[in-house]
Amino acid sequence: MLLLAALFLLPAWEVEAQSGGNKKTAKVASVSKKTAYGGLFDDKKKVVISKSDFITLRKAEGKLYFEIPVKYMGKEMLMASTLSAISSGDFGDVGYKAKPPMHIRFTLQDSTVYMRRINSAITTDFLEQALSRVNQDPILFAYAVEAWSPDSTAVVIEMTDLFLENPSQFDFFPKTVGAATLTPAFKQENSSLDEIKAFDNNVTVKSTLSFGVTSESGDEKPLDDYPVTARVTRSILLLPEDKMVSRLSDSRVGVYNTLKTRFGSNNDGSEPYSVAHRWRIVPSDVAAYGRGELVEPVRKIIFYVDNTFPESWKTPVKKGVEHWNKAFEAIGFKNVIEARDFPTPKEDPDFDPDNLRYSCIRYLPSSTANAMGPSWVDPATGEIINASVIVWSNVIDLINKWRFVQTAQIDPRVRTKKMPDDVVDESLQYVIAHEVGHCLGFMHNMASSAAWPVDSLRSATFTQKYGTTPCIMDYARHNYVAQPGDYGVKLVPPDLGVYDYFLVQWNYRYLPQFTNAWDEAPTVESWVDAVAGDPIYRYGRQQLLSRYDPSSIEEDLGNDPIKASDYGIKNLKYILSNLEAWIDDDPDYLHRQELYTELNGQYSRYIRNVLMNIGGIYLTEVKEGTAGERIVPVPKAYQKAALRWVMNEYRHMEWLDNSSLKRNFKLGVGGSYPMRVKVADDFKGQIANVALSSYYSDSPYSMQEFMDDIYAETWKNLLARRAPTAGDKILQTTMVSMFCSGVAGDDAGTVDQAVAEQIRHDNRFGPAGQGFQSQVDVSAIDDSADFLANLAIRSRDLLRKAVAKSKGSTRAHYQTLLMKLNTALKDKL
């Protein structure tokens, strides 16, 4: 009751400012005005000022002042923090916004300015007054008015603390590094304000922030008050008042979205929905557009290319940006996206890459081997206001390794320590086009590459037309299926895939006949209905939190993981056999060792691509009345074949142990040994998936059949009365440990992935938000512990007989396993 009472007691001006009332000017005029505007700064030394019609910034004697015109009180803005530099990359990603931008507004009451977070998640077509009482914008910070401008049109407030601290809304530190938990302690005495910049619709403040970081892992503290210094850039951006018409998102389409709740007169209660993220692309000539002519947009999407890029990178970077114009032309727009060099001061004296008026492709020297495409979005409508692609310099190292381990079997150009320019160009174009896709609002579609038949990827005709995937927003890097002799085969993803064209149509086709998202929704939805059931247009969520769908994973190609992995492994063996000869300008073998490590990682992916089919479930968003099925377990026969395949690979990994290379590498254990450990851990994680998959299947690969097959594969040599190979011994040791864990009551059937808070309604069709695939609790149906205990008993009985009949190293191996089982089963029967 007290909370509700407080809401009703808000001053009248405050409520009117938020609801757009027309009494604001009169109330503001009644506020007492200070006259110390000049004196506030005249007696201070070294005042740094950055003026604009939006907000004027002043920095004086270690303090930061905002001069905010009264006309901007109550206006919608975005505020976000970006990490610009850091003393150690372990504690943050440079160029990244660790927290999404905050939707804020400033309000003035008496002699205080409040920064409020706007609650834009609730919308209504009725009862606005009632909802306003329970949907107030919470106050984040309060600032005393220090002075009024001489003409009484603006107030001055001091905001130093916000920019000289690291509040939770802007925290960039990861919660953990490895197994250690991080606790940063802010060191204000070692922090300072840096550069300030004011532009016509945004302001930027840079700060140097210092911390003492303590990490804890159990009872140990690997780091205690470890010094970390970061440079952060915090920006406030004014949002447009003329709001774009939103487009309701569809969970069958891979477009980023903002979740909302609507109270409407046509529904009982509230209705969840979400709006798609997209730029405001409007034809400059609506009549010509309606006649089917190609028309330029009123406002282009312009990306400015960093002048610090290596000169040889600039052309492929620009081409990658402008690849997307082909898809916009298919829906009637021309020259929508343009890549330009950073202008000179003479060409554009106002240009500044920190000015949020400009979207940029930024180059950051760093050991990070990656790129990304973050954006700023108006939460009210989903309109993308600003987007930038960040390219870390070491992405070239990633490209080099990808191209070598995925295509060296067929492409002599990549059999070198330094990739030739033409290889770098085509790979960079893909990287940039992929990141610009994110900037256009498009999510990863990890199911896309599963649409193509594996053998089609060996066809020059097919791949030259379609590339490796229908969607470059997939992680389908390069054509590892192509075999030596498959001449003319395209080795890289397409400039744009079939699904990329569909994404642009769905998100950007101009529909002037509709004035709101709800009226246009049936039309936009019908486009998806028309292609439902076609694997080319299937959207597969990225599975970071829990993995169930083997057709929607990263770094895979084709519709048959076993066949694709067979091709890939054959190529890896060929590459490894030639690694020493192909790389001949590497006297210390460091580069060859890096490539060898990458080759091991590629092999691990091929095994994982097959392994995930054990207990796999194909997941597709399906609307009732259209083609397709929502939940389809992987067929039993394919699951069994996948298990046999993985077990066979497990036994025969010795090809990784290249003796010639091993002698020249740094001292360490590499190759098959750590690989087997990793595969065993991954294998254990599939047990819970088998329980869930069999639960949904009409012809299930049951837990009993699964365990029986594990038993048969584990003791294959023993049941066939032959001596174990080295691979057999390692497999048996691993499996016996897993059997014993079941006897001990360890949680063998739990998927070993972190679970994060999920977006509500992320599994339903229609205009609701779609997040990552959430984890399913299978504890009620998972009886794997019973079967693991049974395997332990059966294995113990089998080994008792085997020990009596064996000798030498084989006998010692069986005795060791038997002792483990006896220890685990003691007092259990």
CSV table of C-alpha atoms in Angstrom, one decimal, residues 14-299:
chain,number,residue,atom,x,y,z
A,14,GLU,CA,6.6,15.0,-13.2
A,15,VAL,CA,3.6,13.0,-14.4
A,16,GLU,CA,2.8,15.4,-17.2
A,17,ALA,CA,6.4,15.4,-18.5
A,18,GLN,CA,6.3,11.7,-18.9
A,19,SER,CA,2.9,11.6,-20.5
A,20,GLY,CA,3.5,14.5,-22.9
A,21,GLY,CA,1.2,16.9,-21.0
A,22,ASN,CA,1.1,20.6,-22.1
A,23,LYS,CA,1.6,22.2,-18.7
A,24,LYS,CA,5.3,21.6,-18.5
A,25,THR,CA,6.4,25.1,-19.5
A,26,ALA,CA,4.3,26.9,-16.9
A,27,LYS,CA,5.6,24.6,-14.1
A,28,VAL,CA,9.2,25.0,-15.2
A,29,ALA,CA,8.9,28.7,-15.1
A,30,SER,CA,7.9,28.6,-11.5
A,31,VAL,CA,11.1,26.8,-10.4
A,32,SER,CA,13.6,29.0,-8.6
A,33,LYS,CA,16.6,29.8,-10.8
A,34,LYS,CA,20.2,30.3,-9.7
A,35,THR,CA,22.1,33.1,-11.2
A,36,ALA,CA,25.6,31.6,-10.6
A,37,TYR,CA,26.0,30.3,-14.2
A,38,GLY,CA,29.0,32.5,-15.0
A,39,GLY,CA,30.6,32.2,-11.6
A,40,LEU,CA,30.3,28.5,-11.6
A,41,PHE,CA,33.0,28.2,-14.2
A,42,ASP,CA,34.8,31.6,-14.2
A,43,ASP,CA,36.6,30.9,-11.0
A,44,LYS,CA,37.8,27.4,-12.2
A,45,LYS,CA,41.0,26.8,-14.0
A,46,LYS,CA,41.4,24.9,-17.3
A,47,VAL,CA,37.7,24.5,-18.1
A,48,VAL,CA,37.3,22.2,-21.1
A,49,ILE,CA,34.1,22.7,-23.0
A,50,SER,CA,32.3,20.8,-25.8
A,51,LYS,CA,29.2,22.7,-27.0
A,52,SER,CA,26.2,21.4,-28.9
A,53,ASP,CA,22.5,22.2,-29.3
A,54,PHE,CA,21.8,19.0,-27.5
A,55,ILE,CA,23.8,18.9,-24.3
A,56,THR,CA,26.9,20.9,-23.6
A,57,LEU,CA,29.7,19.3,-21.6
A,58,ARG,CA,32.2,21.0,-19.3
A,59,LYS,CA,35.1,19.5,-17.5
A,60,ALA,CA,36.7,21.6,-14.7
A,61,GLU,CA,39.0,20.7,-11.9
A,62,GLY,CA,38.2,17.0,-12.1
A,63,LYS,CA,34.4,17.5,-12.3
A,64,LEU,CA,32.0,17.0,-15.2
A,65,TYR,CA,29.0,19.3,-15.8
A,66,PHE,CA,26.1,18.7,-18.1
A,67,GLU,CA,24.2,21.7,-19.4
A,68,ILE,CA,20.8,20.2,-20.5
A,69,PRO,CA,18.2,22.4,-22.3
A,70,VAL,CA,14.8,22.2,-20.7
A,71,LYS,CA,13.3,21.3,-24.0
A,72,TYR,CA,15.0,17.9,-23.7
A,73,MET,CA,13.5,17.1,-20.4
A,74,GLY,CA,11.3,14.1,-20.7
A,75,LYS,CA,12.7,13.1,-24.1
A,76,GLU,CA,13.7,9.5,-24.8
A,77,MET,CA,17.4,8.7,-24.9
A,78,LEU,CA,19.8,5.8,-24.9
A,79,MET,CA,22.8,5.5,-22.6
A,80,ALA,CA,25.4,2.8,-22.8
A,81,SER,CA,29.0,2.1,-21.9
A,82,THR,CA,31.7,0.6,-24.2
A,83,LEU,CA,35.0,-0.7,-23.1
A,84,SER,CA,37.6,1.2,-25.2
A,85,ALA,CA,40.9,-0.1,-23.8
A,86,ILE,CA,42.0,-2.3,-20.9
A,87,SER,CA,45.2,-3.4,-19.3
A,88,SER,CA,44.4,-7.1,-19.7
A,89,GLY,CA,42.1,-8.7,-22.2
A,90,ASP,CA,41.2,-11.3,-19.6
A,91,PHE,CA,38.9,-8.8,-17.9
A,92,GLY,CA,36.8,-7.5,-20.8
A,93,ASP,CA,36.3,-7.3,-24.5
A,94,VAL,CA,37.5,-4.0,-26.1
A,95,GLY,CA,34.8,-2.4,-28.2
A,96,TYR,CA,32.0,-4.4,-26.6
A,97,LYS,CA,28.9,-3.2,-24.7
A,98,ALA,CA,28.7,-5.7,-21.9
A,99,LYS,CA,25.3,-4.4,-20.9
A,100,PRO,CA,22.6,-3.3,-23.4
A,101,PRO,CA,21.9,0.4,-23.7
A,102,MET,CA,19.6,1.9,-21.1
A,103,HIS,CA,16.4,3.6,-22.2
A,104,ILE,CA,16.4,6.8,-20.2
A,105,ARG,CA,15.0,10.3,-19.8
A,106,PHE,CA,15.9,13.3,-17.7
A,107,THR,CA,13.2,15.1,-15.8
A,108,LEU,CA,13.3,18.3,-13.8
A,109,GLN,CA,11.5,18.8,-10.5
A,110,ASP,CA,12.1,21.9,-8.5
A,111,SER,CA,15.9,22.1,-8.1
A,112,THR,CA,16.7,18.5,-9.0
A,113,VAL,CA,17.2,16.7,-12.3
A,114,TYR,CA,16.4,13.0,-12.2
A,115,MET,CA,17.7,10.4,-14.6
A,116,ARG,CA,14.9,7.8,-15.0
A,117,ARG,CA,14.9,4.4,-16.8
A,118,ILE,CA,12.0,4.3,-19.2
A,119,ASN,CA,9.7,1.3,-18.8
A,120,SER,CA,9.0,0.8,-22.5
A,121,ALA,CA,8.2,-2.9,-22.2
A,122,ILE,CA,4.6,-2.3,-21.5
A,123,THR,CA,2.2,-1.0,-24.2
A,124,THR,CA,-1.5,-0.5,-24.3
A,125,ASP,CA,-4.3,0.6,-26.6
A,126,PHE,CA,-6.5,1.5,-23.6
A,127,LEU,CA,-6.4,2.2,-19.9
A,128,GLU,CA,-3.4,4.4,-20.3
A,129,GLN,CA,-4.1,6.4,-17.2
A,130,ALA,CA,-4.6,3.2,-15.1
A,131,LEU,CA,-1.3,1.7,-16.4
A,132,SER,CA,0.6,4.8,-15.8
A,133,ARG,CA,0.0,4.4,-12.1
A,134,VAL,CA,1.7,1.0,-11.9
A,135,ASN,CA,4.3,1.6,-14.7
A,136,GLN,CA,6.2,4.6,-13.6
A,137,ASP,CA,9.8,5.2,-14.8
A,138,PRO,CA,12.1,4.4,-11.8
A,139,ILE,CA,14.7,6.9,-10.8
A,140,LEU,CA,18.3,5.9,-11.3
A,141,PHE,CA,20.2,9.0,-10.2
A,142,ALA,CA,19.3,12.5,-8.9
A,143,TYR,CA,21.4,15.6,-9.5
A,144,ALA,CA,21.0,19.0,-7.9
A,145,VAL,CA,20.7,22.0,-10.3
A,146,GLU,CA,23.9,23.9,-10.0
A,147,ALA,CA,22.9,26.9,-12.2
A,148,TRP,CA,20.5,28.0,-14.9
A,149,SER,CA,21.8,29.3,-18.3
A,150,PRO,CA,21.5,33.1,-18.6
A,151,ASP,CA,18.4,32.8,-20.9
A,152,SER,CA,16.8,30.3,-18.5
A,153,THR,CA,16.5,27.6,-21.2
A,154,ALA,CA,19.0,25.1,-19.7
A,155,VAL,CA,20.1,23.7,-16.4
A,156,VAL,CA,23.6,22.8,-15.3
A,157,ILE,CA,24.1,19.6,-13.2
A,158,GLU,CA,27.3,17.9,-12.0
A,159,MET,CA,27.5,14.2,-13.1
A,160,THR,CA,31.0,13.4,-12.2
A,161,ASP,CA,30.2,10.3,-10.1
A,162,LEU,CA,28.4,8.5,-12.9
A,163,PHE,CA,31.5,8.7,-15.1
A,164,LEU,CA,34.1,8.1,-12.4
A,165,GLU,CA,32.6,4.9,-11.1
A,166,ASN,CA,31.5,1.6,-12.5
A,167,PRO,CA,27.8,1.2,-11.6
A,168,SER,CA,26.1,-2.2,-12.2
A,169,GLN,CA,24.3,-0.8,-15.2
A,170,PHE,CA,27.6,-0.4,-17.0
A,171,ASP,CA,29.7,-3.1,-15.4
A,172,PHE,CA,32.0,-4.7,-18.0
A,173,PHE,CA,33.8,-7.3,-15.8
A,174,PRO,CA,33.0,-10.9,-16.5
A,175,LYS,CA,31.7,-12.7,-13.4
A,176,THR,CA,34.3,-15.5,-13.8
A,177,VAL,CA,37.6,-16.1,-15.5
A,178,GLY,CA,38.0,-19.9,-15.9
A,179,ALA,CA,36.9,-21.4,-12.6
A,180,ALA,CA,37.6,-18.3,-10.5
A,181,THR,CA,35.0,-15.7,-9.4
A,182,LEU,CA,36.0,-12.1,-9.9
A,183,THR,CA,35.4,-9.3,-7.5
A,184,PRO,CA,36.5,-5.8,-8.7
A,185,ALA,CA,37.1,-3.0,-6.2
A,186,PHE,CA,36.9,0.5,-7.7
A,187,LYS,CA,40.0,2.7,-7.1
A,188,GLN,CA,38.8,6.3,-7.4
A,189,GLU,CA,42.1,7.7,-6.5
A,190,ASN,CA,43.6,6.1,-9.6
A,191,SER,CA,40.7,7.1,-12.0
A,192,SER,CA,40.1,10.2,-14.0
A,193,LEU,CA,37.9,11.9,-16.5
A,194,ASP,CA,39.3,12.0,-20.1
A,195,GLU,CA,38.0,13.3,-23.3
A,196,ILE,CA,34.5,14.8,-23.6
A,197,LYS,CA,32.6,15.3,-26.9
A,198,ALA,CA,29.2,16.8,-27.6
A,199,PHE,CA,27.3,16.4,-30.9
A,200,ASP,CA,24.0,17.4,-32.2
A,201,ASN,CA,22.1,14.4,-30.9
A,202,ASN,CA,24.5,12.6,-28.6
A,203,VAL,CA,27.4,13.1,-26.1
A,204,THR,CA,30.4,11.0,-25.3
A,205,VAL,CA,32.5,10.9,-22.1
A,206,LYS,CA,35.7,8.9,-21.8
A,207,SER,CA,37.0,7.9,-18.4
A,208,THR,CA,40.0,6.0,-17.1
A,209,LEU,CA,38.8,3.7,-14.4
A,210,SER,CA,41.1,1.7,-12.1
A,211,PHE,CA,40.3,-1.4,-10.1
A,212,GLY,CA,41.8,-3.9,-7.7
A,213,VAL,CA,40.6,-7.3,-8.8
A,214,THR,CA,40.4,-10.3,-6.5
A,215,SER,CA,39.7,-13.8,-7.9
A,216,GLU,CA,38.6,-16.7,-5.8
A,217,SER,CA,38.5,-20.4,-6.7
A,218,GLY,CA,37.5,-22.5,-3.7
A,219,ASP,CA,39.7,-21.5,-0.8
A,220,GLU,CA,42.4,-20.0,-3.0
A,221,LYS,CA,42.8,-16.5,-4.3
A,222,PRO,CA,44.8,-16.6,-7.6
A,223,LEU,CA,44.5,-12.8,-7.7
A,224,ASP,CA,44.4,-10.5,-4.7
A,225,ASP,CA,43.8,-6.8,-5.4
A,226,TYR,CA,45.3,-7.2,-8.9
A,227,PRO,CA,45.6,-3.8,-10.7
A,228,VAL,CA,43.4,-3.5,-13.7
A,229,THR,CA,42.9,-0.2,-15.6
A,230,ALA,CA,40.2,0.4,-18.2
A,231,ARG,CA,39.2,3.2,-20.5
A,232,VAL,CA,35.5,3.3,-21.0
A,233,THR,CA,33.4,5.4,-23.3
A,234,ARG,CA,29.9,6.3,-22.1
A,235,SER,CA,27.4,7.9,-24.5
A,236,ILE,CA,23.9,9.4,-24.4
A,237,LEU,CA,22.0,9.4,-27.6
A,238,LEU,CA,18.7,11.3,-28.3
A,239,LEU,CA,16.1,9.1,-29.9
A,240,PRO,CA,13.9,10.3,-32.7
A,241,GLU,CA,10.4,11.6,-31.7
A,242,ASP,CA,8.8,10.6,-35.0
A,243,LYS,CA,8.6,6.9,-34.2
A,244,MET,CA,9.1,4.3,-36.9
A,245,VAL,CA,6.3,1.7,-37.5
A,246,SER,CA,7.3,-1.4,-35.7
A,247,ARG,CA,7.3,-4.9,-37.3
A,248,LEU,CA,6.1,-7.7,-35.0
A,249,SER,CA,8.8,-10.4,-34.9
A,250,ASP,CA,8.2,-14.1,-35.7
A,251,SER,CA,9.9,-16.9,-33.9
A,252,ARG,CA,10.3,-18.7,-37.2
A,253,VAL,CA,12.6,-15.9,-38.6
A,254,GLY,CA,16.1,-15.2,-37.3
A,255,VAL,CA,15.8,-11.5,-36.5
A,256,TYR,CA,16.8,-9.8,-33.2
A,257,ASN,CA,13.9,-8.4,-31.3
A,258,THR,CA,12.8,-6.5,-28.2
A,259,LEU,CA,10.3,-8.2,-25.9
A,260,LYS,CA,7.2,-6.3,-24.8
A,261,THR,CA,3.9,-6.9,-23.1
A,262,ARG,CA,0.7,-5.4,-24.4
A,263,PHE,CA,-2.6,-4.7,-22.6
A,264,GLY,CA,-5.2,-4.6,-25.3
A,265,SER,CA,-9.0,-4.3,-25.3
A,266,ASN,CA,-9.3,-7.4,-27.5
A,267,ASN,CA,-7.6,-9.7,-25.0
A,268,ASP,CA,-8.2,-11.0,-21.5
A,269,GLY,CA,-5.1,-9.9,-19.6
A,270,SER,CA,-1.7,-9.2,-21.1
A,271,GLU,CA,-0.2,-10.4,-24.3
A,272,PRO,CA,3.5,-10.9,-24.9
A,273,TYR,CA,5.0,-9.8,-28.2
A,274,SER,CA,8.2,-8.5,-29.6
A,275,VAL,CA,9.3,-6.0,-32.3
A,276,ALA,CA,12.0,-6.8,-34.8
A,277,HIS,CA,15.2,-4.8,-34.9
A,278,ARG,CA,15.6,-3.0,-38.3
A,279,TRP,CA,16.7,0.3,-39.8
A,280,ARG,CA,14.1,2.8,-41.1
A,281,ILE,CA,14.3,2.1,-44.8
A,282,VAL,CA,11.7,4.3,-46.7
A,283,PRO,CA,11.7,4.9,-50.5
A,284,SER,CA,12.6,8.4,-51.6
A,285,ASP,CA,9.9,8.1,-54.3
A,286,VAL,CA,7.0,6.1,-53.0
A,287,ALA,CA,5.1,6.2,-56.3
A,288,ALA,CA,8.1,4.8,-58.3
A,289,TYR,CA,8.6,2.2,-55.7
A,290,GLY,CA,5.0,1.2,-56.1
A,291,ARG,CA,5.5,0.8,-59.8
A,292,GLY,CA,8.3,-1.6,-59.2
A,293,GLU,CA,11.2,0.7,-60.0
A,294,LEU,CA,14.4,0.6,-58.1
A,295,VAL,CA,14.4,3.5,-55.7
A,296,GLU,CA,17.0,4.8,-53.2
A,297,PRO,CA,16.0,5.1,-49.6
A,298,VAL,CA,15.4,8.5,-47.9
A,299,ARG,CA,18.3,7.7,-45.6
